[in-house]
Amino acid sequence: MASEEIFLSVCGQPIAANTAISKDIGIYHHCLNPWAIKTTFKKSSAPRHCLAINKTHIFAGQHQKSQVHVYSRLRGNQEALVSFPDRICSLALAQNVLIIGTSEGRLILWEICTGRQVSTPPCHVQAITCLAVSSHHLLSASEDSNINVWSLARLLEFGADAGQEPERVLSNHRGAITDLVIGPSTNAETSLCASSSSDKTCILWNYRSGQVLRTLLFPSAPICISLDAALRALFVCADDGGLYLIELFGDKPLLGSRSSELASIAVQVKAPLGVAEADHGPASCMLVSYDGTSVITGHTKGKILHWHLLDSSHPTELGDLNATVTNLASVPPISPGNSCKIVSVVKPNQNQRQYAITAQLEGHVKSYAEAQPPVRFDGLLNHAGLSAVALEEFTTSFYSTQLDSRDHLRKENDEMRAIIEEQRALLKATTELHGTGLKT
């Protein structure tokens, strides 16, 4: 059975002076069931929203610095240290593009397999605190209380205007954005995202249309939020130490056609699902398991708590890292298929105008003769120039197109000739009829 794996990061000075926990470890790789450390990575201090994971690498932005530490998951060591012009406040991955939000309110996009770097002008008036990515869109949230919606294709387009602006701005919050999550749907009607703010609200949006779907009011400021994998519920950890569960499609659905209230009516969220002990500190990050039965929270006092949703019992302590736990990131039990992987990252280079992709093809690439049945891509990949098979297919298709065109013209000519003959016969019959009438 596949086991879920998670990555944790810590930031700041150790809380207790004399412990057996190493002070040099900044990132932990854990197995969830059973709870066990698999790997650790040293020399990192990543603040909230500054950890991004893919199949081969870990990217960690450093606290109050303009540097990203790159770790190789394959080799288990630090591969590179990459510097940027501005201090880094948030990170996100869109396939093989690392997206960076800076303290100056600008976005930096780095293609890790080519080294290409794209920057935007300051799009927020304050630091970008959160980033969320779908397959087609990027959402950036800031301390200025706004959320910008960007098209990834436009941002990465060659020759695009450097001064381009976001497609849409979501601006209903009245305080700094503390967290931002996005749903998996790419349909324009179900493009859901959720944001939390220091103004003690969470807002559910359709980020494609900019519509506010529902506003949630909390007794204290929400710090971190998460959606379950099936988009059934929103989980919120607030400054009062409480974990709140908001069902989106329960007996009284908040969203959709079955909702009994207008979207403009705010909902007051009152009782939390549970409250962490005061000496744990508020949660600074959270993660919902893929089966939706438990929640993992990391706290400012170094505690890691496991909340079981099935029995609603008090959370159990999984561990103590002796420093503020700032990020929780999961790795899917079954990774989606990918035809290639990035073995080594290419550092960004703004002066370069031509780029080469550095990647490794997954699996064995068979030759054209070995493939049974033959695979066209494999054959073209292993052949110098145009193969004889490709030329033969092109010639055949071109000749068949010409034959089809000739047949079509011949058919049109025959139809036109038949129409002309019918008109001639009708004209002849009409002339003969009129001639007979004149003789009579």
Coordinates of C-alpha atoms in Angstrom, one line a residue:
M1 CA 0.0 0.0 0.0
A2 CA 1.4 3.4 -0.9
S3 CA 2.2 5.6 2.1
E4 CA 1.7 9.3 2.1
E5 CA 4.9 11.4 2.5
I6 CA 5.2 15.0 3.7
F7 CA 8.0 17.6 4.0
L8 CA 8.3 20.0 6.9
S9 CA 10.5 23.1 7.3
V10 CA 11.5 25.1 10.4
C11 CA 12.6 28.6 10.8
G12 CA 14.2 30.7 13.5
Q13 CA 16.2 30.0 16.6
P14 CA 15.8 26.8 18.7
I15 CA 13.2 27.2 21.4
A16 CA 15.0 25.0 24.0
A17 CA 18.7 25.2 24.5
N18 CA 19.5 21.6 25.5
T19 CA 17.8 19.1 23.3
A20 CA 18.8 16.1 21.2
I21 CA 17.3 17.7 18.0
S22 CA 20.0 18.9 15.6
K23 CA 20.1 22.7 15.2
D24 CA 21.4 22.4 11.7
I25 CA 18.5 20.6 10.1
G26 CA 16.0 22.9 8.3
I27 CA 13.9 20.5 6.2
Y28 CA 12.5 17.1 7.2
H29 CA 11.1 14.3 4.9
H30 CA 8.6 12.2 6.8
C31 CA 6.5 9.2 6.2
L32 CA 2.9 9.7 7.6
N33 CA 1.8 6.2 8.3
P34 CA 3.7 5.1 10.3
W35 CA 5.3 8.4 11.4
A36 CA 9.0 8.2 10.7
I37 CA 11.8 10.4 9.4
K38 CA 13.1 9.4 5.9
T39 CA 15.6 12.1 5.1
T40 CA 16.8 15.5 6.5
F41 CA 18.3 18.5 4.7
K42 CA 20.6 20.9 6.4
K43 CA 21.4 24.7 6.3
S44 CA 17.9 26.0 5.5
S45 CA 15.6 28.5 7.3
A46 CA 12.5 28.8 5.2
P47 CA 9.7 31.1 6.3
R48 CA 6.0 30.4 5.6
H49 CA 5.0 29.9 2.0
C50 CA 8.7 29.5 1.0
L51 CA 8.9 25.7 0.3
A52 CA 8.2 24.0 -3.0
I53 CA 8.6 20.3 -3.8
N54 CA 8.6 18.3 -7.0
K55 CA 9.6 14.8 -7.9
T56 CA 13.4 15.5 -8.0
H57 CA 14.1 18.7 -6.1
I58 CA 13.3 20.8 -3.0
F59 CA 13.3 24.6 -3.3
A60 CA 13.5 26.7 -0.1
G61 CA 13.5 30.4 0.1
Q62 CA 15.6 31.8 3.0
H63 CA 14.3 34.0 5.8
Q64 CA 15.0 37.7 5.1
K65 CA 17.3 36.8 2.2
S66 CA 17.2 36.9 -1.6
Q67 CA 18.4 33.3 -1.9
V68 CA 16.8 30.0 -2.8
H69 CA 18.5 26.8 -1.6
V70 CA 18.0 23.9 -4.1
Y71 CA 18.2 20.4 -2.8
S72 CA 18.4 17.2 -4.8
R73 CA 15.9 14.5 -3.6
L74 CA 17.8 12.0 -5.7
R75 CA 21.2 12.6 -4.2
G76 CA 20.0 13.9 -0.8
N77 CA 22.2 17.0 -0.7
Q78 CA 22.2 20.7 -1.5
E79 CA 22.6 21.1 -5.3
A80 CA 22.7 24.9 -5.7
L81 CA 22.3 28.3 -4.1
V82 CA 20.5 30.8 -6.4
S83 CA 20.4 34.5 -5.7
F84 CA 17.8 37.0 -6.9
P85 CA 17.6 40.8 -6.9
D86 CA 14.8 41.1 -4.2
R87 CA 14.1 39.5 -0.9
I88 CA 12.0 36.3 -1.3
C89 CA 8.6 36.1 0.5
S90 CA 6.9 33.1 -1.3
L91 CA 7.5 30.2 -3.7
A92 CA 5.4 28.0 -5.9
L93 CA 6.0 25.4 -8.6
A94 CA 4.1 25.3 -11.9
Q95 CA 5.4 22.0 -13.4
N96 CA 9.1 22.9 -14.3
V97 CA 8.7 26.7 -13.5
L98 CA 9.6 28.0 -10.1
I99 CA 7.5 31.1 -9.3
I100 CA 8.9 33.6 -6.8
G101 CA 7.1 36.4 -5.0
T102 CA 9.3 39.1 -3.7
S103 CA 9.2 41.8 -1.0
E104 CA 9.0 44.5 -3.7
G105 CA 5.7 43.1 -5.0
R106 CA 7.0 41.6 -8.2
L107 CA 6.9 38.1 -9.6
I108 CA 10.0 36.2 -10.9
L109 CA 9.5 33.0 -13.0
W110 CA 12.4 30.7 -13.4
E111 CA 12.4 27.8 -15.8
I112 CA 14.5 25.3 -13.9
C113 CA 15.2 23.1 -17.0
T114 CA 16.4 25.9 -19.3
G115 CA 17.6 28.7 -17.0
R116 CA 15.2 31.2 -18.6
Q117 CA 14.0 34.0 -16.2
V118 CA 11.0 36.3 -16.6
S119 CA 10.2 39.1 -14.2
T120 CA 7.2 41.4 -13.9
P121 CA 7.2 45.0 -12.7
P122 CA 5.9 45.5 -9.1
C123 CA 2.3 44.2 -9.4
H124 CA 1.6 44.7 -5.6
V125 CA 2.3 47.7 -3.5
Q126 CA 3.6 45.4 -0.7
A127 CA 5.2 42.0 -0.4
I128 CA 3.7 39.0 -2.0
T129 CA 2.8 36.7 0.9
C130 CA 1.2 33.7 -0.9
L131 CA 1.1 32.1 -4.3
A132 CA -1.3 29.5 -5.7
V133 CA -1.0 27.7 -9.1
S134 CA -3.4 25.8 -11.3
S135 CA -2.6 24.3 -14.7
H136 CA -3.4 27.6 -16.5
H137 CA -3.4 30.3 -13.9
L138 CA -1.2 31.9 -11.2
L139 CA -2.7 33.7 -8.2
S140 CA -0.5 36.1 -6.2
A141 CA -1.7 37.5 -2.8
S142 CA -0.1 40.3 -0.9
E143 CA 0.0 42.3 2.3
D144 CA -1.8 45.0 0.4
S145 CA -5.0 42.8 0.7
N146 CA -5.3 42.2 -3.1
I147 CA -5.1 39.0 -5.1
N148 CA -4.0 39.1 -8.7
V149 CA -5.0 36.5 -11.2
W150 CA -2.4 35.9 -14.0
S151 CA -2.4 33.7 -17.1
L152 CA 0.7 31.4 -16.9
A153 CA 0.9 31.2 -20.7
R154 CA 1.0 35.0 -21.1
L155 CA 3.7 35.3 -18.4
L156 CA 5.9 32.7 -20.0
E157 CA 5.3 33.8 -23.6
F158 CA 8.4 34.7 -25.6
G159 CA 8.5 38.4 -26.5
A160 CA 5.7 39.3 -24.1
D161 CA 5.4 42.9 -22.9
A162 CA 7.4 43.3 -19.7
G163 CA 4.8 45.7 -18.4
Q164 CA 1.8 43.3 -18.7
E165 CA -0.8 43.4 -16.0
P166 CA -2.9 40.6 -14.4
E167 CA -6.2 39.4 -15.9
R168 CA -8.1 40.3 -12.8
V169 CA -7.7 41.7 -9.3
L170 CA -9.7 40.3 -6.3
S171 CA -10.0 43.1 -3.8
N172 CA -12.7 42.4 -1.2
H173 CA -10.4 41.8 1.8
R174 CA -9.5 44.7 4.1
G175 CA -6.3 43.3 5.6
A176 CA -3.1 41.4 4.7
I177 CA -3.7 38.1 3.0
T178 CA -2.4 35.3 5.3
D179 CA -3.0 32.2 3.1
L180 CA -4.3 31.2 -0.3
V181 CA -5.4 27.9 -1.7
I182 CA -6.8 26.9 -5.1
G183 CA -9.0 24.0 -6.3
P184 CA -8.0 21.6 -9.0
S185 CA -10.8 22.4 -11.5
T186 CA -10.0 24.3 -14.7
N187 CA -13.6 24.8 -15.8
A188 CA -14.5 28.5 -15.8
E189 CA -17.7 27.7 -13.8
T190 CA -16.0 25.8 -11.0
S191 CA -12.7 27.6 -10.7
L192 CA -12.6 27.8 -6.9
C193 CA -10.1 29.4 -4.6
A194 CA -10.1 30.4 -1.0
S195 CA -8.2 33.2 0.8
S196 CA -7.8 34.2 4.4
S197 CA -6.9 37.6 5.8
S198 CA -6.0 39.4 9.0
D199 CA -9.4 41.1 8.8
K200 CA -10.8 37.9 10.4
T201 CA -12.5 36.6 7.1
C202 CA -12.1 33.9 4.6
I203 CA -13.5 34.4 1.1
L204 CA -14.4 31.7 -1.4
W205 CA -14.0 33.0 -5.0
N206 CA -14.5 32.0 -8.6
Y207 CA -11.1 33.4 -9.6
R208 CA -11.9 33.2 -13.3
S209 CA -14.9 35.5 -13.1
G210 CA -13.9 37.4 -10.0
Q211 CA -17.2 36.5 -8.3
V212 CA -17.4 36.3 -4.5
L213 CA -19.1 33.0 -3.7
R214 CA -19.2 33.3 0.1
T215 CA -17.6 35.3 2.9
L216 CA -16.9 33.6 6.2
L217 CA -16.4 35.5 9.5
F218 CA -14.2 34.1 12.3
P219 CA -13.9 35.1 15.9
S220 CA -10.1 35.5 15.4
A221 CA -7.8 36.0 12.4
P222 CA -7.3 32.9 10.3
I223 CA -3.7 32.1 9.7
C224 CA -3.6 29.0 7.4
I225 CA -6.3 27.3 5.3
S226 CA -6.6 24.1 3.3
L227 CA -9.1 22.4 1.0
D228 CA -9.6 18.7 1.0
A229 CA -8.8 16.8 -2.2
A230 CA -12.5 16.4 -3.1
L231 CA -13.4 20.1 -2.4
R232 CA -15.9 19.0 0.2
A233 CA -14.7 21.2 3.0
L234 CA -12.5 24.1 4.0
F235 CA -10.2 23.8 7.0
V236 CA -9.0 26.9 8.8
C237 CA -6.5 27.3 11.7
A238 CA -7.0 30.6 13.5
D239 CA -5.0 32.8 15.8
D240 CA -6.9 31.5 18.8
G241 CA -5.5 28.0 18.3
G242 CA -8.7 26.6 17.0
L243 CA -9.2 24.2 14.0
Y244 CA -12.4 25.1 12.1
L245 CA -14.2 22.8 9.6
I246 CA -16.6 24.4 7.1
E247 CA -18.5 22.0 4.9
L248 CA -19.2 23.5 1.5
F249 CA -21.8 21.0 0.3
G250 CA -23.4 19.6 3.5
D251 CA -27.0 19.7 4.8
K252 CA -26.9 23.5 4.4
P253 CA -24.6 24.0 1.4
L254 CA -22.7 27.3 1.2
L255 CA -22.1 27.0 -2.6
G256 CA -24.1 25.9 -5.6
S257 CA -27.7 26.0 -6.7
R258 CA -28.8 24.2 -3.5
S259 CA -27.6 27.1 -1.3
S260 CA -30.6 28.7 0.5
E261 CA -28.8 32.1 0.9
L262 CA -27.5 34.6 -1.4
A263 CA -23.7 34.7 -2.0
S264 CA -23.6 38.3 -0.6
I265 CA -24.7 37.1 2.9
A266 CA -21.7 36.5 5.2
V267 CA -21.6 33.4 7.3
Q268 CA -20.5 33.6 10.9
V269 CA -18.3 30.6 11.9
K270 CA -18.6 30.1 15.7
A271 CA -17.5 26.8 17.2
P272 CA -14.1 25.2 16.2
L273 CA -13.7 21.5 15.7
G274 CA -11.0 21.5 18.3
V275 CA -8.5 23.8 20.1
A276 CA -4.8 23.2 20.5
E277 CA -3.2 23.7 23.9
A278 CA -2.0 27.1 24.7
D279 CA 1.7 26.0 25.1
H280 CA 1.7 24.7 21.5
G281 CA 1.1 28.1 20.1
P282 CA -1.1 28.9 17.1
A283 CA -0.7 26.8 14.0
S284 CA 1.5 28.4 11.3
C285 CA 0.9 25.7 8.6
M286 CA -1.5 22.8 8.0
L287 CA -2.0 19.9 5.6
V288 CA -5.1 17.7 5.0
S289 CA -4.4 14.1 4.2
Y290 CA -5.4 12.8 0.8
D291 CA -8.1 10.6 2.1
G292 CA -9.6 13.5 4.0
T293 CA -9.7 11.8 7.4
S294 CA -7.0 13.7 9.2
V295 CA -5.3 17.1 9.4
I296 CA -1.6 17.7 10.3
T297 CA -0.7 21.1 11.8
G298 CA 2.7 22.7 12.5
H299 CA 2.9 25.2 15.4
T300 CA 5.0 28.1 16.4
K301 CA 6.3 26.3 19.5
G302 CA 7.7 23.4 17.3
K303 CA 4.9 20.9 17.9
I304 CA 3.4 18.8 15.1
L305 CA -0.2 17.7 15.8
H306 CA -2.4 15.1 14.2
W307 CA -6.1 15.7 14.2
H308 CA -8.3 12.7 13.6
L309 CA -11.6 13.8 11.9
L310 CA -13.4 10.5 12.2
D311 CA -13.6 10.5 16.0
S312 CA -13.2 14.3 16.7
S313 CA -10.8 13.5 19.5
H314 CA -8.1 15.7 20.9
P315 CA -5.1 16.0 18.6
T316 CA -2.1 13.7 19.2
E317 CA 1.4 15.0 19.1
L318 CA 3.6 13.5 16.4
G319 CA 6.8 15.3 17.2
D320 CA 8.6 18.4 18.5
L321 CA 11.2 20.1 16.2
N322 CA 12.2 22.7 18.7
A323 CA 11.7 25.6 16.2
T324 CA 8.7 27.2 14.5
V325 CA 7.3 24.8 12.0
T326 CA 6.7 27.0 8.9
N327 CA 5.7 24.8 6.0
L328 CA 4.0 21.4 5.4
A329 CA 4.0 20.0 1.9
S330 CA 2.7 16.7 0.7
V331 CA 3.9 14.3 -2.0
P332 CA 1.1 12.3 -3.7
P333 CA 1.2 8.5 -2.9
I334 CA 1.0 7.8 -6.7
S335 CA 2.8 10.4 -8.7
P336 CA 1.3 11.5 -12.0
G337 CA 2.9 10.2 -15.1
N338 CA 5.6 12.3 -16.6
S339 CA 7.7 11.7 -19.7
C340 CA 10.8 13.4 -18.4
K341 CA 12.4 14.5 -15.1
I342 CA 14.8 17.3 -14.2
V343 CA 18.0 15.7 -12.9
S344 CA 19.9 19.0 -12.4
V345 CA 18.5 22.5 -12.4
V346 CA 19.9 25.2 -14.7
K347 CA 20.6 28.5 -12.9
P348 CA 18.7 31.5 -14.2
N349 CA 20.5 33.7 -16.8
Q350 CA 18.7 36.9 -17.9
N351 CA 21.3 37.8 -20.5
Q352 CA 21.0 34.6 -22.5
R353 CA 18.7 34.6 -25.6
Q354 CA 18.9 31.0 -26.6
Y355 CA 18.1 28.2 -24.2
A356 CA 18.6 24.4 -24.2
I357 CA 16.4 22.1 -22.2
T358 CA 18.2 19.8 -19.7
A359 CA 16.1 16.9 -18.8
Q360 CA 16.1 13.1 -18.7
L361 CA 13.5 11.0 -20.5
E362 CA 11.7 8.5 -18.3
G363 CA 11.8 4.8 -19.2
H364 CA 13.5 3.0 -22.1
V365 CA 13.2 4.7 -25.5
K366 CA 13.0 1.9 -28.1
S367 CA 14.2 2.3 -31.6
Y368 CA 11.8 2.4 -34.5
A369 CA 12.6 -1.2 -35.5
E370 CA 12.2 -2.5 -31.9
A371 CA 8.8 -0.9 -31.2
Q372 CA 6.0 -3.4 -31.6
P373 CA 3.8 -1.9 -32.9
P374 CA 6.2 0.8 -34.2
V375 CA 5.9 4.1 -32.3
R376 CA 6.2 7.1 -34.6
F377 CA 7.8 9.4 -32.0
D378 CA 10.5 6.9 -31.1
G379 CA 11.4 6.4 -34.7
L380 CA 11.7 10.1 -35.5
L381 CA 13.6 10.8 -32.3
N382 CA 16.3 8.2 -33.1
H383 CA 16.6 9.1 -36.9
A384 CA 18.9 11.7 -38.3
G385 CA 16.8 14.1 -40.4
L386 CA 13.5 13.0 -41.9
S387 CA 13.1 9.2 -42.0
A388 CA 12.0 7.3 -45.1
V389 CA 8.8 6.3 -43.4
A390 CA 7.9 10.0 -42.7
L391 CA 8.7 11.0 -46.3
E392 CA 6.6 8.1 -47.6
E393 CA 3.7 9.1 -45.4
F394 CA 3.9 12.7 -46.5
T395 CA 4.1 11.8 -50.2
T396 CA 1.2 9.5 -49.8
S397 CA -1.0 12.0 -48.0
F398 CA -0.1 14.7 -50.6
Y399 CA -1.0 12.5 -53.5
S400 CA -4.2 11.3 -51.9
T401 CA -5.1 14.9 -51.2
Q402 CA -4.6 15.7 -54.9
L403 CA -6.7 12.7 -55.9
D404 CA -9.5 13.8 -53.6
S405 CA -9.3 17.3 -55.1
R406 CA -9.5 15.9 -58.6
D407 CA -12.4 13.6 -57.8
H408 CA -14.2 16.6 -56.2
L409 CA -13.7 18.8 -59.3
R410 CA -14.8 16.0 -61.6
K411 CA -18.0 15.5 -59.6
E412 CA -18.7 19.2 -59.7
N413 CA -18.2 19.3 -63.4
D414 CA -20.5 16.3 -64.0
E415 CA -23.2 18.0 -61.8
M416 CA -22.9 21.3 -63.7
R417 CA -23.0 19.5 -67.1
A418 CA -26.2 17.7 -66.0
I419 CA -27.8 21.0 -65.0
I420 CA -26.9 22.6 -68.4
E421 CA -28.4 19.6 -70.3
E422 CA -31.6 19.9 -68.3
Q423 CA -31.8 23.7 -69.1
R424 CA -31.2 23.0 -72.8
A425 CA -34.0 20.4 -72.9
L426 CA -36.4 22.7 -71.1
L427 CA -35.5 25.6 -73.4
K428 CA -36.1 23.3 -76.5
A429 CA -39.5 22.1 -75.2
T430 CA -40.6 25.6 -74.4
T431 CA -39.6 26.8 -77.9
E432 CA -41.4 24.0 -79.6
L433 CA -44.5 24.6 -77.6
H434 CA -44.6 28.3 -78.5
G435 CA -44.0 27.5 -82.1
T436 CA -46.9 25.1 -82.3
G437 CA -49.3 27.7 -80.7
L438 CA -48.3 30.3 -83.3
K439 CA -49.0 27.9 -86.2
T440 CA -52.5 27.2 -84.8

